[in-house]
Short mmCIF file of C-alpha atoms and ligand atoms in Angstrom, two decimals:
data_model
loop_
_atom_site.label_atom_id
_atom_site.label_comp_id
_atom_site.label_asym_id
_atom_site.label_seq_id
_atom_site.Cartn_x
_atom_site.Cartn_y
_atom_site.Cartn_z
CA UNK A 1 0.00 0.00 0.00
CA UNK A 2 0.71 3.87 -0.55
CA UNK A 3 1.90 3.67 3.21
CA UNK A 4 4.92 0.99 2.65
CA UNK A 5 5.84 1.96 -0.97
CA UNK A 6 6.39 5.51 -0.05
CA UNK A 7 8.07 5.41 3.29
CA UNK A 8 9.95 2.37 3.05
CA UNK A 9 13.33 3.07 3.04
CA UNK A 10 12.77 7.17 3.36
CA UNK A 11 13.08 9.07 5.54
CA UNK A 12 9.92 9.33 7.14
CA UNK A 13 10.06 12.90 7.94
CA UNK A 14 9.90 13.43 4.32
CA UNK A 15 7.46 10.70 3.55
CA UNK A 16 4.54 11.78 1.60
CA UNK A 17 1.97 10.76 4.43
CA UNK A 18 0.89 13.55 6.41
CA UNK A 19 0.64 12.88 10.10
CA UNK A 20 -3.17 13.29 10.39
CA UNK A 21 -3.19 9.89 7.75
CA UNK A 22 -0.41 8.34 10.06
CA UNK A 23 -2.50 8.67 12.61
CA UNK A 24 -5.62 7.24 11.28
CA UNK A 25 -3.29 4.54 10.25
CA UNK A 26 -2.11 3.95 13.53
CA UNK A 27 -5.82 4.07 15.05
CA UNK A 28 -7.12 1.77 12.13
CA UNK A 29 -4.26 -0.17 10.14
CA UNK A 30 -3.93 -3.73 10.65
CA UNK A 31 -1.03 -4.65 13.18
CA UNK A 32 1.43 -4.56 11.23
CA UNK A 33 1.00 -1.55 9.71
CA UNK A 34 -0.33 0.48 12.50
CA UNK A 35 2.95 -0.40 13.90
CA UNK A 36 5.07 1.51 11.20
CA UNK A 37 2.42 4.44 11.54
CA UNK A 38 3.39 4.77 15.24
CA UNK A 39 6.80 4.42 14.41
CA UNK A 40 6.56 7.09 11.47
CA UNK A 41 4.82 9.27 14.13
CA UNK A 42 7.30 8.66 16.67
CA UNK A 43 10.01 9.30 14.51
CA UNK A 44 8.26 12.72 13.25
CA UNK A 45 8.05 14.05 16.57
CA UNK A 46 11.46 13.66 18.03
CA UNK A 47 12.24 15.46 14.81
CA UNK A 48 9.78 17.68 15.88
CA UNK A 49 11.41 18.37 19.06
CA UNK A 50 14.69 18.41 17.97
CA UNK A 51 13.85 21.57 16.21
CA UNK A 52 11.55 22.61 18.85
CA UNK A 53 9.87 24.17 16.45
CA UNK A 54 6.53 24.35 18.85
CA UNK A 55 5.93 23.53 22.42
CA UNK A 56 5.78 19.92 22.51
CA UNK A 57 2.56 19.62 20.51
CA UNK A 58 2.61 15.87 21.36
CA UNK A 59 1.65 12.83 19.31
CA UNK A 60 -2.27 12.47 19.52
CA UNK A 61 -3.51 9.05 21.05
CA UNK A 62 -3.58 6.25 18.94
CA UNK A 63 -5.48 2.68 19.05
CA UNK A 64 -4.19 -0.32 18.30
CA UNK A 65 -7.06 -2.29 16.87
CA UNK A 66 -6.73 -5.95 16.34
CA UNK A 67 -7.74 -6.42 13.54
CA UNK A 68 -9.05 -3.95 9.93
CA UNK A 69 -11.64 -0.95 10.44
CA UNK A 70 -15.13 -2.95 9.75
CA UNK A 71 -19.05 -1.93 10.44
CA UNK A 72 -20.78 -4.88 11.61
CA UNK A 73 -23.88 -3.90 12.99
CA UNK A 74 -25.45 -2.65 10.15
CA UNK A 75 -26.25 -6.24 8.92
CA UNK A 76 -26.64 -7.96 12.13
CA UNK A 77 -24.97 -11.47 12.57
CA UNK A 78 -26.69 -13.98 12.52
CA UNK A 79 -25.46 -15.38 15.62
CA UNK A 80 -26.21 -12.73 17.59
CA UNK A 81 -27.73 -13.94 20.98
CA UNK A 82 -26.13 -13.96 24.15
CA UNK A 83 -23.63 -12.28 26.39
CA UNK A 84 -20.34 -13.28 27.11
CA UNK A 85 -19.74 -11.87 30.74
CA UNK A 86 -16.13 -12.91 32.24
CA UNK A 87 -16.52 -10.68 35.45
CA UNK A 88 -12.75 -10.41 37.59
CA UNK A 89 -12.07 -9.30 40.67
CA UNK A 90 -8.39 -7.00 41.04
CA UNK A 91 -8.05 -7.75 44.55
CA UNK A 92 -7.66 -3.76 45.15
CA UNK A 93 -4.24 -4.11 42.70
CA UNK A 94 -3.46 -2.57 39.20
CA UNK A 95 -2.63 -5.61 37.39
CA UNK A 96 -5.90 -6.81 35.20
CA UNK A 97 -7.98 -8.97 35.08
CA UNK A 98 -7.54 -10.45 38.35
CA UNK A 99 -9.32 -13.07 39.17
CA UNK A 100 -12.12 -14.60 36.93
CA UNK A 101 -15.40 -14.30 39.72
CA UNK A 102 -18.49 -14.79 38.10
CA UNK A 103 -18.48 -15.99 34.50
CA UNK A 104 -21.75 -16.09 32.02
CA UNK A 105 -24.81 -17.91 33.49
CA UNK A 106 -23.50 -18.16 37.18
CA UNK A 107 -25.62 -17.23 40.05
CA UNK A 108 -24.36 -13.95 41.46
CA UNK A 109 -21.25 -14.67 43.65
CA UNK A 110 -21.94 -12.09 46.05
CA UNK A 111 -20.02 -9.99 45.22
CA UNK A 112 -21.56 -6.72 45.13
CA UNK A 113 -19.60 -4.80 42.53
CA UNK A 114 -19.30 -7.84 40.26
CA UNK A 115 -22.83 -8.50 40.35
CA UNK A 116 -23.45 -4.79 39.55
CA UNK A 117 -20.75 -5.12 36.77
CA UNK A 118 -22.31 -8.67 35.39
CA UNK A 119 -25.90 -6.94 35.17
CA UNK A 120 -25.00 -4.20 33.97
CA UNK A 121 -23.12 -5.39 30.91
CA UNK A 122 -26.24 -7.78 30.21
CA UNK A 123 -28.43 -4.15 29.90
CA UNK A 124 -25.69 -2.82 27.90
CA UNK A 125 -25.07 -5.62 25.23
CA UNK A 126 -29.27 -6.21 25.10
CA UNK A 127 -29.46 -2.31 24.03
CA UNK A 128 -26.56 -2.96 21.47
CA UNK A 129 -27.78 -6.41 20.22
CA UNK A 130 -31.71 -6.27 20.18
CA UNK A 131 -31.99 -2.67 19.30
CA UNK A 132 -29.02 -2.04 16.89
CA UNK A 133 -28.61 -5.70 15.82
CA UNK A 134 -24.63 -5.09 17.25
CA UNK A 135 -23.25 -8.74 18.61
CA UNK A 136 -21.37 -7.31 21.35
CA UNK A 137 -18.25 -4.46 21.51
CA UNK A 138 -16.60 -5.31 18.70
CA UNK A 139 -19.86 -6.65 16.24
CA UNK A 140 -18.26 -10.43 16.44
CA UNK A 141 -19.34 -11.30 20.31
CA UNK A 142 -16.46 -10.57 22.10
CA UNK A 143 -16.50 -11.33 25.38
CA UNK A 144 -17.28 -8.89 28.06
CA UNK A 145 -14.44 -8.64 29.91
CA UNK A 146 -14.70 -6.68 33.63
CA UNK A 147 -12.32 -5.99 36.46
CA UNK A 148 -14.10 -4.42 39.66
CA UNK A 149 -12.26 -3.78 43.04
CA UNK A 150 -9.57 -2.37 40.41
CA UNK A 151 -6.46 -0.31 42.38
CA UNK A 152 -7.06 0.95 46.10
CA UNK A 153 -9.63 3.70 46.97
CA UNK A 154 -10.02 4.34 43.04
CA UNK A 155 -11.56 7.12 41.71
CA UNK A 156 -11.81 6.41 37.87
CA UNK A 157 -13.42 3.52 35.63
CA UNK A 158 -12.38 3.08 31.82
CA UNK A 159 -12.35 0.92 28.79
CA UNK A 160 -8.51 -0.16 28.03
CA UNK A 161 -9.16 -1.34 24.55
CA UNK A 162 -9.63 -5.01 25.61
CA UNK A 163 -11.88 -4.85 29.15
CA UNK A 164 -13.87 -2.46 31.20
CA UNK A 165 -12.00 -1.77 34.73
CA UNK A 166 -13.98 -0.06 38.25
CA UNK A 167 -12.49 1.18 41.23
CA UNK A 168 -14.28 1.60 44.28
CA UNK A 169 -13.94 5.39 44.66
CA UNK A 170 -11.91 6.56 47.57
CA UNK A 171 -15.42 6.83 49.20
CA UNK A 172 -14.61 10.56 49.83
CA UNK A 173 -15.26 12.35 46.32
CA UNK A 174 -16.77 9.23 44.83
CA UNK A 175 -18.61 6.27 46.48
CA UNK A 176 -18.45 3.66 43.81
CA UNK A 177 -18.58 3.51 39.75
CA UNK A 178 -20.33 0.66 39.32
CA UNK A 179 -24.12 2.56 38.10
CA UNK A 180 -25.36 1.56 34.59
CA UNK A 181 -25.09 5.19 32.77
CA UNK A 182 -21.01 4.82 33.87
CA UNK A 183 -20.62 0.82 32.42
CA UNK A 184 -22.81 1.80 29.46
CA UNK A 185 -20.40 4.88 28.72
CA UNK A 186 -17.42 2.59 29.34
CA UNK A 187 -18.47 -0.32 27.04
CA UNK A 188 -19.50 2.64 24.69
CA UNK A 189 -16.15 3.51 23.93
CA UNK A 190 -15.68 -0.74 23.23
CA UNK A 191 -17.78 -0.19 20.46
CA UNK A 192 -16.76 3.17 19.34
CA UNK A 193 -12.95 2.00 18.79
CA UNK A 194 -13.98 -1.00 17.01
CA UNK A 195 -16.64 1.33 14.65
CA UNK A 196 -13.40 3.07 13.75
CA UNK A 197 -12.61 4.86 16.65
CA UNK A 198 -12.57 8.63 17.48
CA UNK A 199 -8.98 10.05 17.85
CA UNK A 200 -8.79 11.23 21.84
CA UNK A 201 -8.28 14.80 21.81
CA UNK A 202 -10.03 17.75 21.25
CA UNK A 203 -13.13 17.40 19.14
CA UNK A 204 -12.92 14.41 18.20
CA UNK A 205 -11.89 13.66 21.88
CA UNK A 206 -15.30 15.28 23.02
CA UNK A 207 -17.34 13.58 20.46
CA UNK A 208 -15.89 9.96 21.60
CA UNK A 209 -16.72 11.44 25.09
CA UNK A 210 -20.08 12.37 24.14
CA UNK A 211 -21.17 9.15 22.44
CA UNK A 212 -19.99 7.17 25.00
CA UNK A 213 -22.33 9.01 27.23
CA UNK A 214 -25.14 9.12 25.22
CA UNK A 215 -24.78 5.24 24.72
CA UNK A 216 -24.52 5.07 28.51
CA UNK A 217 -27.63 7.42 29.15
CA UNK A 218 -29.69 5.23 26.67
CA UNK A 219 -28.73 1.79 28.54
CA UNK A 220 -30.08 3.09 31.73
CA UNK A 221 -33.27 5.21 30.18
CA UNK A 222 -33.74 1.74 28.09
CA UNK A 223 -33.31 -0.65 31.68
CA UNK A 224 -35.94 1.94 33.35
CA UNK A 225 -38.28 1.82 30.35
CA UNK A 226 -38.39 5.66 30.30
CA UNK A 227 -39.51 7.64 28.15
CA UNK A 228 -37.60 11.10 27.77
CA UNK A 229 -39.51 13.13 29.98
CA UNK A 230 -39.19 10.69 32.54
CA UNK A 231 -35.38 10.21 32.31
CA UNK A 232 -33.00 12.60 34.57
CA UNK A 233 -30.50 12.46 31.66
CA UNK A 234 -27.69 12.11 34.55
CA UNK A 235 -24.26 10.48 34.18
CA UNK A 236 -23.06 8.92 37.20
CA UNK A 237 -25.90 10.06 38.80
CA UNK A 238 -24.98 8.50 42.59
CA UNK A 239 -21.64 8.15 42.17
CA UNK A 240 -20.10 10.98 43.64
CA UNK A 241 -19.49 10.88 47.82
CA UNK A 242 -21.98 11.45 50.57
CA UNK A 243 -20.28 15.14 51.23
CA UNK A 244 -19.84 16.01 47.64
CA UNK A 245 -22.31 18.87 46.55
CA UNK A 246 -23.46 17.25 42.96
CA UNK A 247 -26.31 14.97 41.93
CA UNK A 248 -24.20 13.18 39.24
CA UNK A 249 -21.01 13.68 37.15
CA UNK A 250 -22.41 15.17 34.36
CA UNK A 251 -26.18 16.26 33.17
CA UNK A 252 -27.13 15.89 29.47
CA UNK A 253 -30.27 17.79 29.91
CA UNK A 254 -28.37 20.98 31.59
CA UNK A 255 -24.62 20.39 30.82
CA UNK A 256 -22.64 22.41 33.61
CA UNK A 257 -25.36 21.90 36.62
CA UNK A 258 -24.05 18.29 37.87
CA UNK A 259 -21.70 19.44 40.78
CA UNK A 260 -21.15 22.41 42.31
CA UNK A 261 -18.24 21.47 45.30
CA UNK A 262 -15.55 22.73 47.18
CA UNK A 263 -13.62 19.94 46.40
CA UNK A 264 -14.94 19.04 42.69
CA UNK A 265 -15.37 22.54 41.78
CA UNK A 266 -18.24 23.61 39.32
CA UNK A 267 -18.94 21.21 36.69
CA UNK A 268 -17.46 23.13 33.88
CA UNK A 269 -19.50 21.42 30.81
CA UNK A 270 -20.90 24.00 28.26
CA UNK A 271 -23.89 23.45 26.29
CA UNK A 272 -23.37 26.12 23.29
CA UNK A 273 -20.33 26.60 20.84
CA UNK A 274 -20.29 30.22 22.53
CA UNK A 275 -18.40 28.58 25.69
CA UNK A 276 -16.52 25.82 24.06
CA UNK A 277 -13.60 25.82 26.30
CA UNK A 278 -10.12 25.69 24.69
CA UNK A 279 -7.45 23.73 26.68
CA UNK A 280 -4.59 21.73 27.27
CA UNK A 281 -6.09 19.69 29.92
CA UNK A 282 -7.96 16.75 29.82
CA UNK A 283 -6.81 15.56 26.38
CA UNK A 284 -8.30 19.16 25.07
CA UNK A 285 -11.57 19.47 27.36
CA UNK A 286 -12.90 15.65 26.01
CA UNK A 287 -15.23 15.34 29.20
CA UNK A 288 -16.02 18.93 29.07
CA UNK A 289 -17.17 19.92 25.51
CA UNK A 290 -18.62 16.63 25.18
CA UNK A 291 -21.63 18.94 26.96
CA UNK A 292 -22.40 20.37 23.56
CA UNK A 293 -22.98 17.36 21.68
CA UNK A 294 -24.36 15.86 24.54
CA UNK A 295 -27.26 18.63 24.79
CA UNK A 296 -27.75 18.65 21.24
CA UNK A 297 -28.94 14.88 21.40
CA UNK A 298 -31.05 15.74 24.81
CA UNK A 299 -33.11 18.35 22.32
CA UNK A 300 -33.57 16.10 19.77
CA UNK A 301 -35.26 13.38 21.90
CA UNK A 302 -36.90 16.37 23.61
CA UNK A 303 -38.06 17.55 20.63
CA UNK A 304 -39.20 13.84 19.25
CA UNK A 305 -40.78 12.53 22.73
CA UNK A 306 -40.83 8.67 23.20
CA UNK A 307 -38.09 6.17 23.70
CA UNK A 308 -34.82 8.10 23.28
CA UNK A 309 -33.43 4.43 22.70
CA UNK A 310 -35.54 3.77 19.54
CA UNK A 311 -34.90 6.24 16.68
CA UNK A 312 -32.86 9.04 17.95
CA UNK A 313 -30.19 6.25 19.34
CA UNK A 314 -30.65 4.24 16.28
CA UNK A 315 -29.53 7.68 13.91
CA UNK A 316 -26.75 8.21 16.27
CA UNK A 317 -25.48 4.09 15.98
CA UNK A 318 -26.11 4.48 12.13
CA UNK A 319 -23.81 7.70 12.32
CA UNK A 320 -21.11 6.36 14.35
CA UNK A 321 -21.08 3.12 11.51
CA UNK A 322 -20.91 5.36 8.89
CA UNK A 323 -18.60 7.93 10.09
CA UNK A 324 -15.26 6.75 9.01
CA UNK A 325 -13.55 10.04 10.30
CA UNK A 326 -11.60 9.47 13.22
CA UNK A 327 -10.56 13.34 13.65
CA UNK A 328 -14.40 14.29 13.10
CA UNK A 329 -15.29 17.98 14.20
CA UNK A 330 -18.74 18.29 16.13
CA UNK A 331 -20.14 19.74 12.82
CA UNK A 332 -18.55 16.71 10.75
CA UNK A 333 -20.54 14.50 13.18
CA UNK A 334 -23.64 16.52 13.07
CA UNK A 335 -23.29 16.13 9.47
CA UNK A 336 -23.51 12.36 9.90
CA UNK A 337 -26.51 12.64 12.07
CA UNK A 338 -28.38 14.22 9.65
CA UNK A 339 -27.15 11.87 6.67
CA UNK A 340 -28.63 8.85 9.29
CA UNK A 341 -31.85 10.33 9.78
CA UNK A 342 -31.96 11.15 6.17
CA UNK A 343 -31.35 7.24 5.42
CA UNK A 344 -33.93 6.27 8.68
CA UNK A 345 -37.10 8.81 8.12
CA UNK A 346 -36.89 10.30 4.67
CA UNK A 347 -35.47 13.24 3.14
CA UNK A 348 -37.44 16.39 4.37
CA UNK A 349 -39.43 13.77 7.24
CA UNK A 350 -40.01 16.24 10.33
CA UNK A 351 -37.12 14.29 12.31
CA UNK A 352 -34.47 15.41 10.06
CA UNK A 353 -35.97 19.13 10.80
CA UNK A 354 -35.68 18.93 14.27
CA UNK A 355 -32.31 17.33 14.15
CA UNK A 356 -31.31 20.29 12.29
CA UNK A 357 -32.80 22.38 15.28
CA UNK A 358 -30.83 20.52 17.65
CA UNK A 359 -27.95 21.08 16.28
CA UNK A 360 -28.60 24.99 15.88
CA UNK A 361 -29.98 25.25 19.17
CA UNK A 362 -26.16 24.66 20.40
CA UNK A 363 -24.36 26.40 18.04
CA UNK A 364 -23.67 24.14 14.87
CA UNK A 365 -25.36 25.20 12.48
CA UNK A 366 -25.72 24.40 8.64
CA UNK B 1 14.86 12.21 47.15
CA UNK B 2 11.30 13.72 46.77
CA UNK B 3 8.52 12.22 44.82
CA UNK B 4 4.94 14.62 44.48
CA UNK B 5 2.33 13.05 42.71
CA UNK B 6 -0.74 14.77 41.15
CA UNK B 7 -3.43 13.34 39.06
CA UNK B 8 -6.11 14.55 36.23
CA UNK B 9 -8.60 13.64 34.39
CA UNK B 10 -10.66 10.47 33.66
CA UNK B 11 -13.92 9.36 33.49
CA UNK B 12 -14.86 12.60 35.52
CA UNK B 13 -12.28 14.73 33.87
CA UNK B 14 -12.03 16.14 37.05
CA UNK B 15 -8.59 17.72 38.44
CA UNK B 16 -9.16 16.98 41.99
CA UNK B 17 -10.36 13.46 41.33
CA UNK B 18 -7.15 11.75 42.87
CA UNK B 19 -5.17 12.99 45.50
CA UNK B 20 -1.75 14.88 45.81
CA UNK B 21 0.82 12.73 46.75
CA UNK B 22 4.29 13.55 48.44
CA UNK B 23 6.67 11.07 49.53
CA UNK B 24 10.27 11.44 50.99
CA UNK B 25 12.35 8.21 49.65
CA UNK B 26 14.73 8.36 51.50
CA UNK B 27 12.85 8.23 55.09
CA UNK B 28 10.73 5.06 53.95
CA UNK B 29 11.93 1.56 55.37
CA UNK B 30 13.22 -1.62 52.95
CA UNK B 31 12.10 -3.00 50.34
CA UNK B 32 9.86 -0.12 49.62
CA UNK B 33 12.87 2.21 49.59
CA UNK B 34 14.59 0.77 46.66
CA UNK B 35 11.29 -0.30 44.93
CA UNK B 36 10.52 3.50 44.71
CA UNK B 37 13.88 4.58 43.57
CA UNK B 38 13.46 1.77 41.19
CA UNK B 39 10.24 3.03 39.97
CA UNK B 40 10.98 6.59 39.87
CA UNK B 41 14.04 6.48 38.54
CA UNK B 42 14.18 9.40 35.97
CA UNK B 43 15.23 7.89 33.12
CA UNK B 44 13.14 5.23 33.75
CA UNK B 45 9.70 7.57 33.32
CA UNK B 46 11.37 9.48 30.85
CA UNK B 47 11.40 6.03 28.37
CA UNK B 48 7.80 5.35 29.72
CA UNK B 49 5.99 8.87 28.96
CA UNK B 50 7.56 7.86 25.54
CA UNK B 51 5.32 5.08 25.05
CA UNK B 52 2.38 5.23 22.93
CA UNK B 53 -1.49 5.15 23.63
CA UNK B 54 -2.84 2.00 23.30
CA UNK B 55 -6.84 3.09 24.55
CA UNK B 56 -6.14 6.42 26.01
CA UNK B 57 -10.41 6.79 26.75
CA UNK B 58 -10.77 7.77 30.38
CA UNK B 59 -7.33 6.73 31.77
CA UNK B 60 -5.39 8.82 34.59
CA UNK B 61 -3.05 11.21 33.62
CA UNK B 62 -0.04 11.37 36.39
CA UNK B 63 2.36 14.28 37.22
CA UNK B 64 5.34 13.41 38.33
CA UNK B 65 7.94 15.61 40.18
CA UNK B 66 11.23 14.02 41.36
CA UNK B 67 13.76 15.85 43.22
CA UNK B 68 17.10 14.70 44.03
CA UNK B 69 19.28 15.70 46.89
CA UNK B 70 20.67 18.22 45.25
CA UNK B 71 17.25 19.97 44.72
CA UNK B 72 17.14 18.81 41.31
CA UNK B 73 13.40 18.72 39.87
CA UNK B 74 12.45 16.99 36.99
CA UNK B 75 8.92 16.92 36.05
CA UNK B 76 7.42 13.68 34.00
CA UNK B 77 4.12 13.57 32.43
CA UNK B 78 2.61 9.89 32.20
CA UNK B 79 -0.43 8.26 31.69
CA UNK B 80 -1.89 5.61 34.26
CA UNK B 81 -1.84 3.16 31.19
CA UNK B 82 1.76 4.14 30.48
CA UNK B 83 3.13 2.88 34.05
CA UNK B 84 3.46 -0.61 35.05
CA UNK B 85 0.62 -2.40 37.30
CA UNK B 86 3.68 -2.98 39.81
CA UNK B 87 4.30 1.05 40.02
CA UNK B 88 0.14 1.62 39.78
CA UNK B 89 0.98 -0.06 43.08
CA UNK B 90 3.18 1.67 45.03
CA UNK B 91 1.40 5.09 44.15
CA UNK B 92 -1.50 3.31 45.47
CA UNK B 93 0.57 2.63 48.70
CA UNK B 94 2.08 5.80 49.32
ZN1 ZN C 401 -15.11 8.19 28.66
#
């Protein structure tokens, strides 16, 4: 391919490639060749900062992905069925898994946090599988691989590329992580990475952010059988400690009212491209402008009433299928949006309309 | 030597979501002693901060002062998913 003919042998600072392709390669080549595009990028950047020509602008993450870039769920498998649940326990360490607990059809083993971890992964592959025809994470039924009691007095949960991992919270600024919105939004970013993946910074950053939450919102609304007036639109809602001033970690519905804390601070999500908020932190504000996006899908299943689960999440699994645009802008994936309700209700149908006023209503506009 | 240890981000994206850390080497007992010097050991976290993402979603980013004994400060920044389980660890422990 293009990549190996023309860098083979070059020098790769001078290799055709740009290093926005090397880094979709990275996120999307096969092994091998994902390999030579973090090499290539590697190489690039101690060039880079041998000249120290900028600031350390830094290499943007990349994903190793096992195998090519492929939609699945668009043409369900026919196998699709049943879970695969392989639920660990860390013993309190770092390494993962740990030790295999409770594994598919067992009774719960007491556990509390595994048993919250096993159920919870059942809600969140039955909202991939029987409403977007999606055979687990990856479209192929991987197995849903968990790790609870992960690290001591842990504040943080996340997705590694391979499992889902909880701490415990330090029981101070957050009591526990195991509540459905937070696996949903963790097994969220399974599925995102193997639908092509969303490169982890900046908008793209957010948007990966924001899908994962919206995935994560839906399991829970979905588990609740709630309609959208009825659904708090809260992620983490109970997670955060008993002295911590906040209802939840973040709040689709009104993005920058979760937490208001001495310790925490003020939630600092915006809702409108008037406040997105330009940093260095926090891979480039992911969990913070991830507000906007969020909000915009609130509206639209505000504006559509029902199930948010049924149409509005079906446009946004359609979009994230058809994206293929890891560095996607918000208005690159509103674009998509609209494309998937185009396919779903028609050209001109009322949804597409009020998708459009969504999207306006925060700022991204067409 | 000196090791401070501040944390940002994941799933909350929050900068006070793990707590600052401070820890005098020299003072602690064996084996942890030379398992933090070890662990710390600058050229040691310079190679890992080198190492790329694998899934970067939602993972603990570290900062990582170590000052020597001549008041030397060298400032690392690493990602939870860049560190060993072993050093996950002793951060845990300190
Ligand atoms: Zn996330």
């Amino acid at each position: 391919m293009c990549f190996s003919l023309s860098c083979s042998g070059h020098n790769p600072v001078n290799c055709i490639i740009p290093p926005y392709m090397l880094q979709v390669l990275a996120l999307r080549g096969d092994e091998d060749t994902a390999r030579m595009a973090r090499s290539l990028l590697k190489q690039n950047e101690q060039v880079r900062d041998e000249r120290a020509e900028h600031a350390r602008a830094g290499v943007p993450p990349t994903d190793l992905l096992s195998g090519a870039f492929a939609s699945h769920a668009l043409s369900p498998s026919g196998q699709l069925c049943c879970p695969d649940r392989r639920i660990h326990d860390g013993g309190f360490k770092a390494a993962l898994p740990g030790t295999l607990i409770r594994s598919e059809g067992d009774d719960p083993c007491g556990v509390d946090d595994a048993d919250l971890a096993y159920d919870g992964a059942g809600h969140v592959f039955s909202l991939f599988a029987e409403e977007y025809g999606r055979n687990s994470l990856d479209g192929e039924g991987m197995p849903l691989v968990a790790t609870v009691h992960h690290r001591r007095a842990y504040n943080n949960a996340f997705w590694n590329g391979a499992q889902m991992a909880y701490g415990t919270g330090d029981g101070e600024l957050f009591r526990t992580f195991l509540e459905l919105s937070v696996i949903g939004h963790e097994m969220a970013h399974g599925v995102i990475q193997f639908a092509g993946g969303l490169i982890y910074e900046n908008q793209s950053g957010a948007l990966n952010e924001s899908i994962a939450d919206v995935f994560g919102s839906l399991a829970l609304q979905r588990s609740l059988g709630q309609q959208v007036h009825e659904a708090d639109w809260l992620v983490g809602r109970g997670i955060l400690g008993p002295g911590v001033n906040g209802v939840a970690l973040r709040s689709m519905k009104a993005p920058g009212t979760a937490y208001a804390d001495d310790l925490l601070g003020q939630d600092p999500q915006p809702w409108h491209m008037d406040h997105f908020v330009t940093t260095t932190d926090d891979h480039g504000g992911v969990h913070i402008n991830s507000g906007i996006p969020n909000h915009a899908f609130y509206l639209f299943c505000n504006y559509l009433g029902g199930r948010s689960w049924e149409l509005p999440g079906r446009i946004w699994y359609r979009a994230l299928q058809s994206l293929n645009n890891p560095m996607a802008s918000f208005a690159d994936w509103a674009d998509q949006t609209m494309d998937a309700a185009t396919d779903l209700t028609g050209r001109g149908s009322i949804e597409t309309v009020l998708l459009r006023r969504a999207w306006k209503l925060v700022g991204i506009g067409f | 030597m000196i090791i401070e240890i501040a944390a940002e981000g994941g799933f909350g994206g929050i900068a006070a979501a793990a707590s600052h850390k401070r820890i005098d080497v020299d003072q602690q007992a064996e084996p942890m002693r030379q398992e933090l010097c070890e662990a710390f050991e600058p050229d040691q976290l310079a190679l890992l901060a080198d190492k790329p993402c694998t899934t970067c979603a939602d993972r603990l980013t570290y900062r990582i002062t170590v000052t020597d004994s001549q008041q030397h400060s060298q400032i690392f920044t690493i990602r939870e998913d860049q560190l060993p389980p072993e050093t996950l660890d002793l951060i845990d422990q300190m």
